[in-house]
């Protein structure tokens, strides 16, 4: 009798595992992936920060693996979360139109060296806080990024002698 109960319990446990796998395989929605494409360059110009001249490029990224290149410096998204695109949260595809964007940028230099900026949060409602320009220096080259409160784009900076 104990053996029969043991077999029933083992059968129920195995069935539960397969049932759970089947549920998550067949009933969990597949959210669409961001479209990719190219980032949107909103404009460029020159600016001076703490006595140093920089070329400034205002960019809206829309997906991972997008890049903006200027002379010997390339900015590339290594991770990107656009909350306005459906994404999986608690088993459902949701959009969060008021949530901020989150991006991680990598900067690559013409000699093959690359470095990554800390993760950046920008946009949203209420808007994310501004942060001062953050710069990465490689030899004589400098690349920077900044977000101002209320912007849904990033300000990218590079030495004016590199663009």
PDB file of C-alpha atoms in Angstrom:
ATOM      1  CA  UNK A   1       0.000   0.000   0.000  1.00  0.00           C
ATOM      2  CA  UNK A   2       2.843   2.404   0.836  1.00  0.00           C
ATOM      3  CA  UNK A   3       4.423   1.610  -2.487  1.00  0.00           C
ATOM      4  CA  UNK A   4       1.202   2.517  -4.348  1.00  0.00           C
ATOM      5  CA  UNK A   5       0.995   5.870  -2.515  1.00  0.00           C
ATOM      6  CA  UNK A   6       4.652   6.539  -3.269  1.00  0.00           C
ATOM      7  CA  UNK A   7       4.105   5.867  -6.968  1.00  0.00           C
ATOM      8  CA  UNK A   8       1.044   8.125  -6.990  1.00  0.00           C
ATOM      9  CA  UNK A   9       3.009  10.946  -5.308  1.00  0.00           C
ATOM     10  CA  UNK A  10       5.943  10.585  -7.710  1.00  0.00           C
ATOM     11  CA  UNK A  11       3.547  10.563 -10.677  1.00  0.00           C
ATOM     12  CA  UNK A  12       1.843  13.730  -9.388  1.00  0.00           C
ATOM     13  CA  UNK A  13       5.177  15.507  -8.901  1.00  0.00           C
ATOM     14  CA  UNK A  14       6.422  14.578 -12.365  1.00  0.00           C
ATOM     15  CA  UNK A  15       3.073  15.580 -13.857  1.00  0.00           C
ATOM     16  CA  UNK A  16       3.262  18.938 -12.078  1.00  0.00           C
ATOM     17  CA  UNK A  17       6.705  19.625 -13.498  1.00  0.00           C
ATOM     18  CA  UNK A  18       5.591  18.815 -17.041  1.00  0.00           C
ATOM     19  CA  UNK A  19       2.362  20.769 -16.561  1.00  0.00           C
ATOM     20  CA  UNK A  20       4.281  23.839 -15.430  1.00  0.00           C
ATOM     21  CA  UNK A  21       6.686  23.566 -18.370  1.00  0.00           C
ATOM     22  CA  UNK A  22       3.791  23.179 -20.800  1.00  0.00           C
ATOM     23  CA  UNK A  23       2.010  26.201 -19.336  1.00  0.00           C
ATOM     24  CA  UNK A  24       5.044  28.475 -19.665  1.00  0.00           C
ATOM     25  CA  UNK A  25       5.890  27.101 -23.101  1.00  0.00           C
ATOM     26  CA  UNK A  26       2.439  27.390 -24.663  1.00  0.00           C
ATOM     27  CA  UNK A  27       0.649  30.089 -22.691  1.00  0.00           C
ATOM     28  CA  UNK A  28       3.314  32.705 -21.953  1.00  0.00           C
ATOM     29  CA  UNK A  29       2.936  35.505 -24.501  1.00  0.00           C
ATOM     30  CA  UNK A  30       5.771  36.379 -26.839  1.00  0.00           C
ATOM     31  CA  UNK A  31       6.256  40.118 -26.813  1.00  0.00           C
ATOM     32  CA  UNK A  32       7.529  41.737 -30.023  1.00  0.00           C
ATOM     33  CA  UNK A  33      11.171  42.769 -30.161  1.00  0.00           C
ATOM     34  CA  UNK A  34      12.164  46.382 -30.833  1.00  0.00           C
ATOM     35  CA  UNK A  35      12.396  47.133 -34.519  1.00  0.00           C
ATOM     36  CA  UNK A  36      16.113  47.894 -34.562  1.00  0.00           C
ATOM     37  CA  UNK A  37      17.030  50.159 -37.402  1.00  0.00           C
ATOM     38  CA  UNK A  38      19.119  53.250 -36.955  1.00  0.00           C
ATOM     39  CA  UNK A  39      19.102  55.788 -34.139  1.00  0.00           C
ATOM     40  CA  UNK A  40      17.509  59.165 -34.761  1.00  0.00           C
ATOM     41  CA  UNK A  41      20.012  62.025 -34.841  1.00  0.00           C
ATOM     42  CA  UNK A  42      18.131  65.148 -33.800  1.00  0.00           C
ATOM     43  CA  UNK A  43      20.928  67.580 -34.499  1.00  0.00           C
ATOM     44  CA  UNK A  44      24.521  68.400 -33.784  1.00  0.00           C
ATOM     45  CA  UNK A  45      26.624  71.396 -32.953  1.00  0.00           C
ATOM     46  CA  UNK A  46      29.455  72.591 -30.782  1.00  0.00           C
ATOM     47  CA  UNK A  47      29.545  73.247 -27.051  1.00  0.00           C
ATOM     48  CA  UNK A  48      32.088  74.174 -24.413  1.00  0.00           C
ATOM     49  CA  UNK A  49      32.174  72.300 -21.103  1.00  0.00           C
ATOM     50  CA  UNK A  50      34.618  73.459 -18.445  1.00  0.00           C
ATOM     51  CA  UNK A  51      36.765  75.228 -21.034  1.00  0.00           C
ATOM     52  CA  UNK A  52      36.986  72.255 -23.427  1.00  0.00           C
ATOM     53  CA  UNK A  53      35.338  72.377 -26.867  1.00  0.00           C
ATOM     54  CA  UNK A  54      33.221  69.374 -27.869  1.00  0.00           C
ATOM     55  CA  UNK A  55      31.086  68.333 -30.793  1.00  0.00           C
ATOM     56  CA  UNK A  56      27.601  67.594 -29.434  1.00  0.00           C
ATOM     57  CA  UNK A  57      25.241  65.117 -31.112  1.00  0.00           C
ATOM     58  CA  UNK A  58      21.650  64.752 -29.853  1.00  0.00           C
ATOM     59  CA  UNK A  59      20.466  61.173 -30.408  1.00  0.00           C
ATOM     60  CA  UNK A  60      17.382  59.066 -29.736  1.00  0.00           C
ATOM     61  CA  UNK A  61      18.224  55.359 -29.629  1.00  0.00           C
ATOM     62  CA  UNK A  62      15.453  52.844 -30.350  1.00  0.00           C
ATOM     63  CA  UNK A  63      17.054  49.404 -29.875  1.00  0.00           C
ATOM     64  CA  UNK A  64      20.179  47.440 -28.989  1.00  0.00           C
ATOM     65  CA  UNK A  65      23.210  47.349 -31.299  1.00  0.00           C
ATOM     66  CA  UNK A  66      22.571  50.799 -32.767  1.00  0.00           C
ATOM     67  CA  UNK A  67      25.533  53.046 -33.313  1.00  0.00           C
ATOM     68  CA  UNK A  68      26.484  56.627 -34.002  1.00  0.00           C
ATOM     69  CA  UNK A  69      29.955  57.211 -35.431  1.00  0.00           C
ATOM     70  CA  UNK A  70      31.882  60.441 -35.725  1.00  0.00           C
ATOM     71  CA  UNK A  71      35.447  60.342 -36.987  1.00  0.00           C
ATOM     72  CA  UNK A  72      37.451  58.122 -34.625  1.00  0.00           C
ATOM     73  CA  UNK A  73      34.744  57.518 -31.978  1.00  0.00           C
ATOM     74  CA  UNK A  74      31.691  55.237 -32.211  1.00  0.00           C
ATOM     75  CA  UNK A  75      28.878  55.091 -29.643  1.00  0.00           C
ATOM     76  CA  UNK A  76      26.974  51.762 -29.592  1.00  0.00           C
ATOM     77  CA  UNK A  77      24.029  50.573 -27.490  1.00  0.00           C
ATOM     78  CA  UNK A  78      24.818  47.292 -25.720  1.00  0.00           C
ATOM     79  CA  UNK A  79      21.475  47.113 -23.912  1.00  0.00           C
ATOM     80  CA  UNK A  80      18.284  49.094 -24.384  1.00  0.00           C
ATOM     81  CA  UNK A  81      14.861  49.074 -22.733  1.00  0.00           C
ATOM     82  CA  UNK A  82      12.099  51.097 -24.357  1.00  0.00           C
ATOM     83  CA  UNK A  83       9.120  50.857 -21.983  1.00  0.00           C
ATOM     84  CA  UNK A  84       6.712  51.973 -24.738  1.00  0.00           C
ATOM     85  CA  UNK A  85       7.346  48.710 -26.629  1.00  0.00           C
ATOM     86  CA  UNK A  86       5.457  45.690 -25.214  1.00  0.00           C
ATOM     87  CA  UNK A  87       7.634  43.663 -22.858  1.00  0.00           C
ATOM     88  CA  UNK A  88       7.009  40.753 -20.504  1.00  0.00           C
ATOM     89  CA  UNK A  89       6.039  41.680 -16.943  1.00  0.00           C
ATOM     90  CA  UNK A  90       4.345  39.233 -14.558  1.00  0.00           C
ATOM     91  CA  UNK A  91       3.452  36.897 -17.417  1.00  0.00           C
ATOM     92  CA  UNK A  92       1.843  39.533 -19.642  1.00  0.00           C
ATOM     93  CA  UNK A  93       2.984  41.824 -22.432  1.00  0.00           C
ATOM     94  CA  UNK A  94       2.686  45.383 -21.126  1.00  0.00           C
ATOM     95  CA  UNK A  95       3.686  48.880 -22.156  1.00  0.00           C
ATOM     96  CA  UNK A  96       4.672  51.571 -19.697  1.00  0.00           C
ATOM     97  CA  UNK A  97       4.423  54.880 -21.569  1.00  0.00           C
ATOM     98  CA  UNK A  98       5.466  56.930 -18.520  1.00  0.00           C
ATOM     99  CA  UNK A  99       8.495  54.813 -17.543  1.00  0.00           C
ATOM    100  CA  UNK A 100      11.999  56.038 -18.416  1.00  0.00           C
ATOM    101  CA  UNK A 101      14.256  54.582 -21.090  1.00  0.00           C
ATOM    102  CA  UNK A 102      17.289  52.581 -19.949  1.00  0.00           C
ATOM    103  CA  UNK A 103      20.414  52.223 -22.062  1.00  0.00           C
ATOM    104  CA  UNK A 104      23.999  51.070 -21.733  1.00  0.00           C
ATOM    105  CA  UNK A 105      26.411  52.672 -24.186  1.00  0.00           C
ATOM    106  CA  UNK A 106      29.797  51.431 -25.263  1.00  0.00           C
ATOM    107  CA  UNK A 107      32.273  53.802 -26.865  1.00  0.00           C
ATOM    108  CA  UNK A 108      34.803  52.394 -29.330  1.00  0.00           C
ATOM    109  CA  UNK A 109      37.879  54.218 -30.535  1.00  0.00           C
ATOM    110  CA  UNK A 110      39.567  53.889 -33.928  1.00  0.00           C
ATOM    111  CA  UNK A 111      42.452  51.839 -32.475  1.00  0.00           C
ATOM    112  CA  UNK A 112      40.009  49.102 -31.388  1.00  0.00           C
ATOM    113  CA  UNK A 113      39.874  50.011 -27.692  1.00  0.00           C
ATOM    114  CA  UNK A 114      36.421  50.285 -26.128  1.00  0.00           C
ATOM    115  CA  UNK A 115      34.907  51.224 -22.788  1.00  0.00           C
ATOM    116  CA  UNK A 116      31.374  51.158 -21.416  1.00  0.00           C
ATOM    117  CA  UNK A 117      29.482  53.958 -19.720  1.00  0.00           C
ATOM    118  CA  UNK A 118      27.466  53.136 -16.591  1.00  0.00           C
ATOM    119  CA  UNK A 119      23.764  52.364 -17.343  1.00  0.00           C
ATOM    120  CA  UNK A 120      21.780  55.509 -18.183  1.00  0.00           C
ATOM    121  CA  UNK A 121      18.126  56.231 -17.362  1.00  0.00           C
ATOM    122  CA  UNK A 122      16.427  59.122 -19.162  1.00  0.00           C
ATOM    123  CA  UNK A 123      13.012  60.415 -20.224  1.00  0.00           C
ATOM    124  CA  UNK A 124       9.811  59.212 -18.578  1.00  0.00           C
ATOM    125  CA  UNK A 125       6.980  60.993 -16.798  1.00  0.00           C
ATOM    126  CA  UNK A 126       7.778  62.384 -14.342  1.00  0.00           C
ATOM    127  CA  UNK A 127      11.119  62.808 -16.078  1.00  0.00           C
ATOM    128  CA  UNK A 128      14.282  61.189 -14.800  1.00  0.00           C
ATOM    129  CA  UNK A 129      16.744  63.477 -13.094  1.00  0.00           C
ATOM    130  CA  UNK A 130      19.415  65.215 -15.140  1.00  0.00           C
ATOM    131  CA  UNK A 131      22.974  64.063 -14.739  1.00  0.00           C
ATOM    132  CA  UNK A 132      26.121  66.011 -15.546  1.00  0.00           C
ATOM    133  CA  UNK A 133      28.246  64.967 -18.518  1.00  0.00           C
ATOM    134  CA  UNK A 134      30.137  61.727 -17.923  1.00  0.00           C
ATOM    135  CA  UNK A 135      33.346  61.377 -19.928  1.00  0.00           C
ATOM    136  CA  UNK A 136      35.599  58.510 -20.966  1.00  0.00           C
ATOM    137  CA  UNK A 137      39.150  59.407 -21.964  1.00  0.00           C
ATOM    138  CA  UNK A 138      41.326  57.269 -24.211  1.00  0.00           C
ATOM    139  CA  UNK A 139      44.693  58.772 -25.053  1.00  0.00           C
ATOM    140  CA  UNK A 140      43.933  62.235 -26.398  1.00  0.00           C
ATOM    141  CA  UNK A 141      40.315  61.399 -27.262  1.00  0.00           C
ATOM    142  CA  UNK A 142      37.315  62.073 -25.047  1.00  0.00           C
ATOM    143  CA  UNK A 143      33.752  60.823 -25.419  1.00  0.00           C
ATOM    144  CA  UNK A 144      30.908  61.814 -23.139  1.00  0.00           C
ATOM    145  CA  UNK A 145      27.194  61.437 -22.537  1.00  0.00           C
ATOM    146  CA  UNK A 146      24.610  63.541 -20.734  1.00  0.00           C
ATOM    147  CA  UNK A 147      20.858  63.612 -20.224  1.00  0.00           C
ATOM    148  CA  UNK A 148      18.857  66.639 -19.176  1.00  0.00           C
ATOM    149  CA  UNK A 149      15.591  66.306 -17.285  1.00  0.00           C
ATOM    150  CA  UNK A 150      12.614  66.192 -19.639  1.00  0.00           C
ATOM    151  CA  UNK A 151      14.609  65.039 -22.697  1.00  0.00           C
ATOM    152  CA  UNK A 152      13.809  61.757 -24.418  1.00  0.00           C
ATOM    153  CA  UNK A 153      17.206  61.798 -26.116  1.00  0.00           C
ATOM    154  CA  UNK A 154      20.863  61.785 -25.078  1.00  0.00           C
ATOM    155  CA  UNK A 155      23.566  64.388 -25.629  1.00  0.00           C
ATOM    156  CA  UNK A 156      26.744  62.706 -26.907  1.00  0.00           C
ATOM    157  CA  UNK A 157      30.017  64.629 -26.717  1.00  0.00           C
ATOM    158  CA  UNK A 158      33.375  64.188 -28.463  1.00  0.00           C
ATOM    159  CA  UNK A 159      36.504  66.298 -28.688  1.00  0.00           C
ATOM    160  CA  UNK A 160      36.085  68.804 -31.487  1.00  0.00           C
ATOM    161  CA  UNK A 161      39.487  67.725 -32.811  1.00  0.00           C
ATOM    162  CA  UNK A 162      38.131  64.174 -33.381  1.00  0.00           C
ATOM    163  CA  UNK A 163      35.092  65.022 -35.491  1.00  0.00           C
TER     164      UNK A 163
END
